[in-house]
PDB file of C-alpha atoms and ligand atoms in Angstrom:
ATOM      1  CA  MET E 480     343.885  73.648  46.959  1.00 78.00           C
ATOM      2  CA  ASP E 481     345.627  76.411  48.873  1.00 68.00           C
ATOM      3  CA  ALA E 482     348.108  77.931  46.449  1.00 46.00           C
ATOM      4  CA  GLY E 483     346.548  80.618  44.295  1.00 46.00           C
ATOM      5  CA  GLY E 484     343.061  79.627  45.372  1.00 45.00           C
ATOM      6  CA  GLY E 485     342.543  82.530  47.745  1.00 46.00           C
ATOM      7  CA  ALA E 486     339.753  85.038  47.220  1.00 41.00           C
ATOM      8  CA  GLY E 487     340.540  87.306  44.311  1.00 43.00           C
ATOM      9  CA  GLU E 488     343.715  85.424  43.426  1.00 59.00           C
ATOM     10  CA  GLN E 489     344.202  83.948  40.014  1.00 75.00           C
ATOM     11  CA  LEU E 490     344.950  80.233  39.904  1.00 90.00           C
ATOM     12  CA  SER E 491     348.265  79.766  38.078  1.00 95.00           C
ATOM     13  CA  LEU E 492     349.918  76.664  36.667  1.00 96.00           C
ATOM     14  CA  ALA E 493     353.049  77.431  38.717  1.00 96.00           C
ATOM     15  CA  ALA E 494     351.027  77.620  41.945  1.00 96.00           C
ATOM     16  CA  VAL E 495     349.154  74.395  41.175  1.00 97.00           C
ATOM     17  CA  ARG E 496     352.417  72.617  40.366  1.00 97.00           C
ATOM     18  CA  ASP E 497     353.896  73.849  43.672  1.00 97.00           C
ATOM     19  CA  GLN E 498     350.921  72.304  45.435  1.00 97.00           C
ATOM     20  CA  LEU E 499     351.509  68.994  43.621  1.00 98.00           C
ATOM     21  CA  ILE E 500     355.172  69.093  44.700  1.00 98.00           C
ATOM     22  CA  ARG E 501     354.080  69.541  48.319  1.00 98.00           C
ATOM     23  CA  GLU E 502     351.646  66.625  47.969  1.00 98.00           C
ATOM     24  CA  GLU E 503     354.608  64.447  46.923  1.00 98.00           C
ATOM     25  CA  ASP E 504     356.040  64.863  50.421  1.00 98.00           C
ATOM     26  CA  SER E 505     352.806  63.570  51.961  1.00 98.00           C
ATOM     27  CA  ILE E 506     352.773  60.572  49.624  1.00 98.00           C
ATOM     28  CA  VAL E 507     356.411  59.645  50.241  1.00 98.00           C
ATOM     29  CA  PHE E 508     356.062  60.024  54.021  1.00 98.00           C
ATOM     30  CA  SER E 509     352.824  58.038  54.182  1.00 98.00           C
ATOM     31  CA  LEU E 510     354.405  55.169  52.240  1.00 98.00           C
ATOM     32  CA  ILE E 511     357.464  55.246  54.517  1.00 98.00           C
ATOM     33  CA  GLU E 512     355.126  55.009  57.511  1.00 98.00           C
ATOM     34  CA  ARG E 513     353.135  52.102  56.054  1.00 98.00           C
ATOM     35  CA  ALA E 514     356.389  50.278  55.234  1.00 98.00           C
ATOM     36  CA  LYS E 515     357.101  50.000  58.977  1.00 98.00           C
ATOM     37  CA  ARG E 516     354.589  47.154  58.998  1.00 98.00           C
ATOM     38  CA  PRO E 517     354.669  44.009  56.879  1.00 98.00           C
ATOM     39  CA  ARG E 518     351.878  43.181  54.424  1.00 98.00           C
ATOM     40  CA  ASN E 519     349.509  41.913  57.160  1.00 98.00           C
ATOM     41  CA  ALA E 520     347.188  40.182  54.705  1.00 97.00           C
ATOM     42  CA  PRO E 521     344.412  39.339  57.235  1.00 96.00           C
ATOM     43  CA  ALA E 522     343.577  43.077  57.360  1.00 97.00           C
ATOM     44  CA  TYR E 523     342.410  42.807  53.748  1.00 97.00           C
ATOM     45  CA  SER E 524     340.436  39.587  53.752  1.00 94.00           C
ATOM     46  CA  SER E 525     336.660  39.659  54.095  1.00 87.00           C
ATOM     47  CA  ALA E 526     336.578  37.787  57.390  1.00 73.00           C
ATOM     48  CA  GLY E 527     334.742  40.447  59.384  1.00 64.00           C
ATOM     49  CA  ALA E 528     331.143  41.666  59.222  1.00 67.00           C
ATOM     50  CA  GLY E 529     330.557  42.298  55.537  1.00 71.00           C
ATOM     51  CA  GLY E 530     334.014  43.348  54.396  1.00 92.00           C
ATOM     52  CA  SER E 531     337.672  43.612  55.288  1.00 96.00           C
ATOM     53  CA  LEU E 532     339.107  45.474  58.263  1.00 97.00           C
ATOM     54  CA  ALA E 533     340.683  47.932  55.811  1.00 97.00           C
ATOM     55  CA  GLU E 534     337.299  48.756  54.272  1.00 96.00           C
ATOM     56  CA  PHE E 535     335.630  48.976  57.685  1.00 96.00           C
ATOM     57  CA  PHE E 536     338.331  51.359  58.907  1.00 97.00           C
ATOM     58  CA  VAL E 537     338.132  53.670  55.905  1.00 98.00           C
ATOM     59  CA  ARG E 538     334.308  53.813  56.047  1.00 97.00           C
ATOM     60  CA  GLU E 539     334.266  54.626  59.752  1.00 97.00           C
ATOM     61  CA  ALA E 540     337.178  57.084  59.525  1.00 98.00           C
ATOM     62  CA  GLU E 541     335.416  58.923  56.719  1.00 98.00           C
ATOM     63  CA  VAL E 542     332.277  59.302  58.862  1.00 98.00           C
ATOM     64  CA  LEU E 543     334.394  60.970  61.560  1.00 98.00           C
ATOM     65  CA  HIS E 544     336.211  63.121  59.001  1.00 98.00           C
ATOM     66  CA  ALA E 545     332.912  64.231  57.448  1.00 98.00           C
ATOM     67  CA  LYS E 546     331.527  65.211  60.874  1.00 98.00           C
ATOM     68  CA  ALA E 547     334.693  67.249  61.476  1.00 98.00           C
ATOM     69  CA  GLY E 548     334.144  69.130  58.206  1.00 97.00           C
ATOM     70  CA  HIS E 549     336.414  67.286  55.787  1.00 97.00           C
ATOM     71  CA  TYR E 550     335.421  66.666  52.133  1.00 97.00           C
ATOM     72  CA  GLN E 551     334.349  70.232  51.379  1.00 95.00           C
ATOM     73  CA  LYS E 552     337.052  70.831  48.737  1.00 95.00           C
ATOM     74  CA  PRO E 553     337.016  69.464  45.170  1.00 96.00           C
ATOM     75  CA  GLU E 554     340.258  67.515  45.731  1.00 97.00           C
ATOM     76  CA  ASP E 555     339.161  65.972  49.057  1.00 97.00           C
ATOM     77  CA  ILE E 556     336.869  63.139  48.108  1.00 98.00           C
ATOM     78  CA  PRO E 557     335.797  60.232  50.317  1.00 98.00           C
ATOM     79  CA  PHE E 558     336.141  56.647  49.101  1.00 98.00           C
ATOM     80  CA  PHE E 559     332.665  55.818  50.442  1.00 98.00           C
ATOM     81  CA  PRO E 560     330.569  58.945  49.817  1.00 97.00           C
ATOM     82  CA  GLN E 561     327.201  57.259  50.366  1.00 95.00           C
ATOM     83  CA  ASP E 562     325.307  58.505  53.418  1.00 88.00           C
ATOM     84  CA  LEU E 563     328.136  60.549  54.944  1.00 97.00           C
ATOM     85  CA  PRO E 564     326.916  62.847  57.745  1.00 98.00           C
ATOM     86  CA  PRO E 565     327.138  66.635  57.403  1.00 97.00           C
ATOM     87  CA  PRO E 566     329.756  68.632  59.367  1.00 98.00           C
ATOM     88  CA  LEU E 567     328.893  69.124  63.039  1.00 98.00           C
ATOM     89  CA  PHE E 568     330.970  72.305  63.314  1.00 97.00           C
ATOM     90  CA  PRO E 569     330.963  75.495  61.231  1.00 95.00           C
ATOM     91  CA  THR E 570     333.098  75.217  58.092  1.00 93.00           C
ATOM     92  CA  LYS E 571     334.697  78.061  56.181  1.00 91.00           C
ATOM     93  CA  GLY E 572     333.616  78.207  52.552  1.00 88.00           C
ATOM     94  CA  PHE E 573     336.379  77.927  49.964  1.00 87.00           C
ATOM     95  CA  PRO E 574     336.466  80.202  46.929  1.00 88.00           C
ATOM     96  CA  LYS E 575     334.981  78.379  43.959  1.00 91.00           C
ATOM     97  CA  VAL E 576     337.633  78.472  41.268  1.00 95.00           C
ATOM     98  CA  LEU E 577     336.485  75.404  39.322  1.00 97.00           C
ATOM     99  CA  HIS E 578     333.565  74.715  37.015  1.00 97.00           C
ATOM    100  CA  PRO E 579     330.610  73.289  39.035  1.00 96.00           C
ATOM    101  CA  SER E 580     330.944  69.948  37.189  1.00 96.00           C
ATOM    102  CA  ALA E 581     334.209  69.376  39.097  1.00 97.00           C
ATOM    103  CA  SER E 582     332.228  67.617  41.829  1.00 95.00           C
ATOM    104  CA  ARG E 583     331.302  64.868  39.346  1.00 97.00           C
ATOM    105  CA  VAL E 584     334.916  63.946  38.629  1.00 98.00           C
ATOM    106  CA  CYS E 585     336.158  61.114  40.841  1.00 98.00           C
ATOM    107  CA  VAL E 586     338.610  58.266  40.188  1.00 98.00           C
ATOM    108  CA  ASN E 587     338.714  56.922  43.742  1.00 98.00           C
ATOM    109  CA  ASP E 588     337.616  53.418  42.693  1.00 98.00           C
ATOM    110  CA  ALA E 589     340.730  53.215  40.502  1.00 98.00           C
ATOM    111  CA  VAL E 590     342.906  54.660  43.305  1.00 98.00           C
ATOM    112  CA  TRP E 591     341.575  52.042  45.742  1.00 98.00           C
ATOM    113  CA  LYS E 592     342.198  49.158  43.360  1.00 98.00           C
ATOM    114  CA  MET E 593     345.647  50.403  42.393  1.00 98.00           C
ATOM    115  CA  TYR E 594     346.689  50.863  46.021  1.00 98.00           C
ATOM    116  CA  PHE E 595     345.625  47.438  47.298  1.00 98.00           C
ATOM    117  CA  ASP E 596     346.229  45.291  44.202  1.00 98.00           C
ATOM    118  CA  GLU E 597     349.365  46.852  42.725  1.00 98.00           C
ATOM    119  CA  LEU E 598     351.176  49.208  45.074  1.00 98.00           C
ATOM    120  CA  LEU E 599     350.961  47.561  48.494  1.00 98.00           C
ATOM    121  CA  PRO E 600     352.811  44.366  47.416  1.00 98.00           C
ATOM    122  CA  LEU E 601     355.590  46.514  45.915  1.00 98.00           C
ATOM    123  CA  PHE E 602     356.632  48.362  49.066  1.00 98.00           C
ATOM    124  CA  THR E 603     355.629  46.176  52.022  1.00 98.00           C
ATOM    125  CA  ALA E 604     357.560  43.132  53.186  1.00 98.00           C
ATOM    126  CA  ASP E 605     355.882  39.724  53.201  1.00 98.00           C
ATOM    127  CA  GLY E 606     354.701  38.847  56.680  1.00 98.00           C
ATOM    128  CA  ASP E 607     352.130  39.200  59.416  1.00 98.00           C
ATOM    129  CA  ASP E 608     353.011  40.917  62.717  1.00 98.00           C
ATOM    130  CA  GLY E 609     349.418  41.133  63.952  1.00 98.00           C
ATOM    131  CA  ASN E 610     349.287  44.962  64.062  1.00 98.00           C
ATOM    132  CA  TYR E 611     346.199  45.106  61.868  1.00 98.00           C
ATOM    133  CA  ALA E 612     344.508  48.193  63.341  1.00 98.00           C
ATOM    134  CA  GLU E 613     347.673  50.257  63.039  1.00 98.00           C
ATOM    135  CA  THR E 614     348.241  48.919  59.537  1.00 98.00           C
ATOM    136  CA  VAL E 615     344.849  49.980  58.171  1.00 98.00           C
ATOM    137  CA  ALA E 616     345.182  53.428  59.774  1.00 98.00           C
ATOM    138  CA  LEU E 617     348.450  53.800  57.835  1.00 98.00           C
ATOM    139  CA  ASP E 618     346.716  52.596  54.661  1.00 98.00           C
ATOM    140  CA  PHE E 619     344.058  55.266  55.152  1.00 98.00           C
ATOM    141  CA  ALA E 620     346.742  57.966  55.283  1.00 98.00           C
ATOM    142  CA  CYS E 621     348.313  56.647  52.038  1.00 99.00           C
ATOM    143  CA  LEU E 622     344.945  56.477  50.266  1.00 98.00           C
ATOM    144  CA  GLN E 623     344.008  60.012  51.268  1.00 98.00           C
ATOM    145  CA  ALA E 624     347.346  61.464  50.158  1.00 98.00           C
ATOM    146  CA  LEU E 625     347.209  59.668  46.788  1.00 98.00           C
ATOM    147  CA  SER E 626     343.592  60.607  46.153  1.00 98.00           C
ATOM    148  CA  ARG E 627     344.125  64.273  47.026  1.00 98.00           C
ATOM    149  CA  ARG E 628     347.139  64.584  44.730  1.00 98.00           C
ATOM    150  CA  ILE E 629     345.370  62.882  41.865  1.00 98.00           C
ATOM    151  CA  HIS E 630     342.205  64.993  42.170  1.00 98.00           C
ATOM    152  CA  CYS E 631     344.294  68.192  42.157  1.00 98.00           C
ATOM    153  CA  GLY E 632     344.281  67.394  38.426  1.00 98.00           C
ATOM    154  CA  LYS E 633     341.003  69.395  38.335  1.00 98.00           C
ATOM    155  CA  TYR E 634     342.938  72.598  39.084  1.00 98.00           C
ATOM    156  CA  VAL E 635     345.659  71.691  36.581  1.00 98.00           C
ATOM    157  CA  ALA E 636     343.001  71.246  33.907  1.00 98.00           C
ATOM    158  CA  GLU E 637     341.267  74.502  34.800  1.00 98.00           C
ATOM    159  CA  VAL E 638     344.452  76.586  34.476  1.00 98.00           C
ATOM    160  CA  LYS E 639     345.487  74.847  31.282  1.00 98.00           C
ATOM    161  CA  PHE E 640     342.043  75.535  29.820  1.00 98.00           C
ATOM    162  CA  LYS E 641     342.073  79.179  30.951  1.00 97.00           C
ATOM    163  CA  ASP E 642     345.592  79.652  29.532  1.00 96.00           C
ATOM    164  CA  SER E 643     344.563  78.511  26.036  1.00 97.00           C
ATOM    165  CA  PRO E 644     340.821  78.048  25.580  1.00 98.00           C
ATOM    166  CA  GLN E 645     341.264  78.240  21.800  1.00 98.00           C
ATOM    167  CA  ASP E 646     343.271  74.953  21.871  1.00 98.00           C
ATOM    168  CA  TYR E 647     341.042  73.072  24.295  1.00 98.00           C
ATOM    169  CA  THR E 648     337.585  74.103  23.098  1.00 98.00           C
ATOM    170  CA  PRO E 649     337.463  72.148  19.781  1.00 98.00           C
ATOM    171  CA  PRO E 650     338.460  68.745  21.284  1.00 98.00           C
ATOM    172  CA  ILE E 651     336.077  69.335  24.208  1.00 98.00           C
ATOM    173  CA  HIS E 652     333.195  69.921  21.776  1.00 98.00           C
ATOM    174  CA  ALA E 653     334.296  66.870  19.757  1.00 98.00           C
ATOM    175  CA  LYS E 654     334.575  64.808  23.009  1.00 98.00           C
ATOM    176  CA  ASP E 655     338.038  63.811  21.758  1.00 98.00           C
ATOM    177  CA  SER E 656     339.730  62.413  24.884  1.00 98.00           C
ATOM    178  CA  ASN E 657     342.900  61.419  23.032  1.00 98.00           C
ATOM    179  CA  ALA E 658     343.435  64.904  21.662  1.00 98.00           C
ATOM    180  CA  LEU E 659     342.864  66.378  25.135  1.00 98.00           C
ATOM    181  CA  MET E 660     345.307  63.893  26.649  1.00 98.00           C
ATOM    182  CA  ASN E 661     347.981  64.923  24.128  1.00 98.00           C
ATOM    183  CA  LEU E 662     347.359  68.619  24.705  1.00 98.00           C
ATOM    184  CA  LEU E 663     347.702  68.454  28.471  1.00 98.00           C
ATOM    185  CA  THR E 664     350.700  66.116  28.609  1.00 98.00           C
ATOM    186  CA  PHE E 665     354.077  67.810  29.154  1.00 97.00           C
ATOM    187  CA  LYS E 666     356.780  65.170  28.703  1.00 97.00           C
ATOM    188  CA  GLU E 667     359.566  67.251  30.324  1.00 97.00           C
ATOM    189  CA  VAL E 668     357.421  67.786  33.426  1.00 97.00           C
ATOM    190  CA  VAL E 669     356.635  64.060  33.643  1.00 98.00           C
ATOM    191  CA  GLU E 670     360.348  63.159  33.609  1.00 98.00           C
ATOM    192  CA  LYS E 671     361.172  65.774  36.257  1.00 98.00           C
ATOM    193  CA  VAL E 672     358.375  64.579  38.557  1.00 98.00           C
ATOM    194  CA  LYS E 673     359.576  60.955  38.349  1.00 98.00           C
ATOM    195  CA  LYS E 674     363.160  61.948  39.171  1.00 98.00           C
ATOM    196  CA  ARG E 675     362.103  64.221  42.030  1.00 98.00           C
ATOM    197  CA  VAL E 676     359.884  61.686  43.825  1.00 98.00           C
ATOM    198  CA  GLU E 677     362.631  59.073  43.526  1.00 98.00           C
ATOM    199  CA  LYS E 678     365.086  61.539  45.069  1.00 97.00           C
ATOM    200  CA  LYS E 679     362.636  62.428  47.853  1.00 98.00           C
ATOM    201  CA  ALA E 680     362.243  58.737  48.751  1.00 98.00           C
ATOM    202  CA  ARG E 681     366.041  58.448  48.877  1.00 96.00           C
ATOM    203  CA  ILE E 682     366.436  61.498  51.121  1.00 96.00           C
ATOM    204  CA  PHE E 683     363.369  61.123  53.381  1.00 97.00           C
ATOM    205  CA  GLY E 684     363.742  57.356  53.720  1.00 97.00           C
ATOM    206  CA  GLN E 685     367.335  57.097  54.921  1.00 95.00           C
ATOM    207  CA  ASN E 686     368.410  56.314  58.450  1.00 92.00           C
ATOM    208  CA  VAL E 687     369.818  59.400  60.098  1.00 90.00           C
ATOM    209  CA  THR E 688     372.850  58.732  62.271  1.00 89.00           C
ATOM    210  CA  LEU E 689     375.257  61.048  64.038  1.00 90.00           C
ATOM    211  CA  GLU E 690     378.305  59.084  62.964  1.00 85.00           C
ATOM    212  CA  GLU E 691     379.805  59.503  59.520  1.00 76.00           C
ATOM    213  CA  ASP E 692     378.513  56.491  57.580  1.00 69.00           C
ATOM    214  CA  THR E 693     380.584  55.899  54.456  1.00 67.00           C
ATOM    215  CA  VAL E 694     379.687  52.211  54.047  1.00 63.00           C
ATOM    216  CA  ASN E 695     375.948  52.596  53.442  1.00 67.00           C
ATOM    217  CA  LYS E 696     376.088  55.883  51.586  1.00 72.00           C
ATOM    218  CA  GLN E 697     376.547  56.853  47.981  1.00 71.00           C
ATOM    219  CA  ASP E 698     376.990  60.525  47.005  1.00 72.00           C
ATOM    220  CA  GLY E 699     375.990  61.525  50.528  1.00 70.00           C
ATOM    221  CA  ASN E 700     372.660  59.672  50.380  1.00 74.00           C
ATOM    222  CA  ALA E 701     371.614  56.201  51.492  1.00 77.00           C
ATOM    223  CA  ARG E 702     371.955  53.353  49.022  1.00 88.00           C
ATOM    224  CA  ASP E 703     368.548  52.329  47.677  1.00 89.00           C
ATOM    225  CA  SER E 704     368.672  49.005  49.512  1.00 88.00           C
ATOM    226  CA  GLU E 705     369.039  50.931  52.818  1.00 91.00           C
ATOM    227  CA  CYS E 706     365.997  53.154  52.218  1.00 96.00           C
ATOM    228  CA  LYS E 707     362.719  52.552  54.055  1.00 97.00           C
ATOM    229  CA  VAL E 708     360.881  52.511  50.725  1.00 97.00           C
ATOM    230  CA  ASP E 709     362.721  51.631  47.533  1.00 97.00           C
ATOM    231  CA  PRO E 710     363.051  54.968  45.661  1.00 98.00           C
ATOM    232  CA  LYS E 711     362.393  53.141  42.369  1.00 98.00           C
ATOM    233  CA  VAL E 712     358.928  52.190  43.661  1.00 98.00           C
ATOM    234  CA  LEU E 713     358.117  55.895  43.929  1.00 98.00           C
ATOM    235  CA  SER E 714     359.098  56.669  40.346  1.00 98.00           C
ATOM    236  CA  LYS E 715     357.161  53.602  39.203  1.00 98.00           C
ATOM    237  CA  LEU E 716     354.107  54.637  41.258  1.00 98.00           C
ATOM    238  CA  TYR E 717     354.114  58.052  39.623  1.00 98.00           C
ATOM    239  CA  ASP E 718     354.901  56.769  36.141  1.00 98.00           C
ATOM    240  CA  LEU E 719     352.316  53.976  36.012  1.00 98.00           C
ATOM    241  CA  TRP E 720     349.524  55.254  38.220  1.00 98.00           C
ATOM    242  CA  VAL E 721     349.681  58.692  39.870  1.00 98.00           C
ATOM    243  CA  MET E 722     350.374  60.751  36.751  1.00 98.00           C
ATOM    244  CA  PRO E 723     348.089  58.709  34.434  1.00 98.00           C
ATOM    245  CA  LEU E 724     345.226  58.968  36.964  1.00 98.00           C
ATOM    246  CA  THR E 725     345.871  62.708  37.395  1.00 98.00           C
ATOM    247  CA  LYS E 726     345.632  63.054  33.626  1.00 98.00           C
ATOM    248  CA  ASP E 727     342.395  61.007  33.592  1.00 98.00           C
ATOM    249  CA  VAL E 728     341.017  63.518  36.113  1.00 98.00           C
ATOM    250  CA  GLU E 729     342.187  66.366  33.883  1.00 98.00           C
ATOM    251  CA  VAL E 730     340.483  64.861  30.807  1.00 98.00           C
ATOM    252  CA  GLU E 731     337.238  64.064  32.678  1.00 98.00           C
ATOM    253  CA  TYR E 732     337.117  67.605  34.040  1.00 98.00           C
ATOM    254  CA  LEU E 733     337.763  69.154  30.634  1.00 98.00           C
ATOM    255  CA  LEU E 734     335.052  67.064  28.985  1.00 98.00           C
ATOM    256  CA  LEU E 735     332.569  68.657  31.417  1.00 98.00           C
ATOM    257  CA  ARG E 736     334.162  72.119  31.350  1.00 98.00           C
ATOM    258  CA  LEU E 737     331.849  73.660  28.755  1.00 98.00           C
ATOM    259  CA  ASN E 738     328.572  72.170  30.046  1.00 95.00           C
TER     260      ASN E 738
HETATM  261  C1  LIG Z 376     349.967  67.824  36.310  1.00 65.70           C
HETATM  262  C2  LIG Z 376     350.267  68.224  35.083  1.00 65.70           C
HETATM  263  O1  LIG Z 376     349.728  67.629  33.932  1.00 65.70           O
HETATM  264  C3  LIG Z 376     350.222  66.401  33.436  1.00 65.70           C
HETATM  265  C4  LIG Z 376     350.386  65.460  34.535  1.00 65.70           C
HETATM  266  C5  LIG Z 376     351.527  65.487  35.293  1.00 65.70           C
HETATM  267  C6  LIG Z 376     351.532  64.958  36.680  1.00 65.70           C
HETATM  268  O2  LIG Z 376     350.561  64.317  37.065  1.00 65.70           O
HETATM  269  O3  LIG Z 376     352.493  65.240  37.418  1.00 65.70           O
HETATM  270  C7  LIG Z 376     352.674  66.079  34.777  1.00 65.70           C
HETATM  271  C8  LIG Z 376     352.682  66.680  33.549  1.00 65.70           C
HETATM  272  C9  LIG Z 376     351.524  66.645  32.655  1.00 65.70           C
HETATM  273  O4  LIG Z 376     351.742  65.656  31.702  1.00 65.70           O
HETATM  274  C10 LIG Z 376     351.188  69.332  34.845  1.00 65.70           C
HETATM  275  O5  LIG Z 376     351.306  69.759  33.705  1.00 65.70           O
HETATM  276  O6  LIG Z 376     351.813  69.803  35.828  1.00 65.70           O
END
């Protein structure tokens, strides 16, 4: 988390939301990149030594990332945390703005399953072009962007708690997840987020030409069928998975907040 997380700065809901908006760009762009390649199913079958190429790539990439000093922040969490090496270079400590239990909150198993089982078939074309190594590198970028955005829910929960501890404390003590979920859900924000990511996919995913293109455009933007990723897939991704998982992170964090 960069916004509002600097030394001495107070974390604010506005700053955390700005960070989430920036993360949307990374998610939309990473999906657009992955959509260059078809599904490439052999990259996901367990033909290789022990697991799929996708799993092999993520495990090995995370080893490199850990050596380079990644995974020091509460929102940067590896998918395979077991036996990761320590950083080989000096890292700069980040100000600790969260409760220490934040490190125990992780929904990466759900992110992994959602990405491969649900999302991938929605935005990649059927087919196999043989570019498996490139494909799994693109998957890794998508997974990282999704996971980071979702785990930023820890900061959202912290500011919401700090803004009104009197509302959050009783359901935390009662371990009432449903009450917490209701408290932290803002329906107007949810609707805005869905509309904005759909619009971003429409704007970022259009072909840019120098000629005036009136045939393939509607209101100055590309028609959905011309976009590199269907904008409706983005609103569905956020509606069904990204926002619910972010809220799961928020609830899990809050349940540990008073430990
Ligand atoms: C992240 C927030 O908390 C919840 C989750 C949202 C999301 O994941 O985008 C949006 C609104 C809230 O229901 C927030 O309030 O900004």
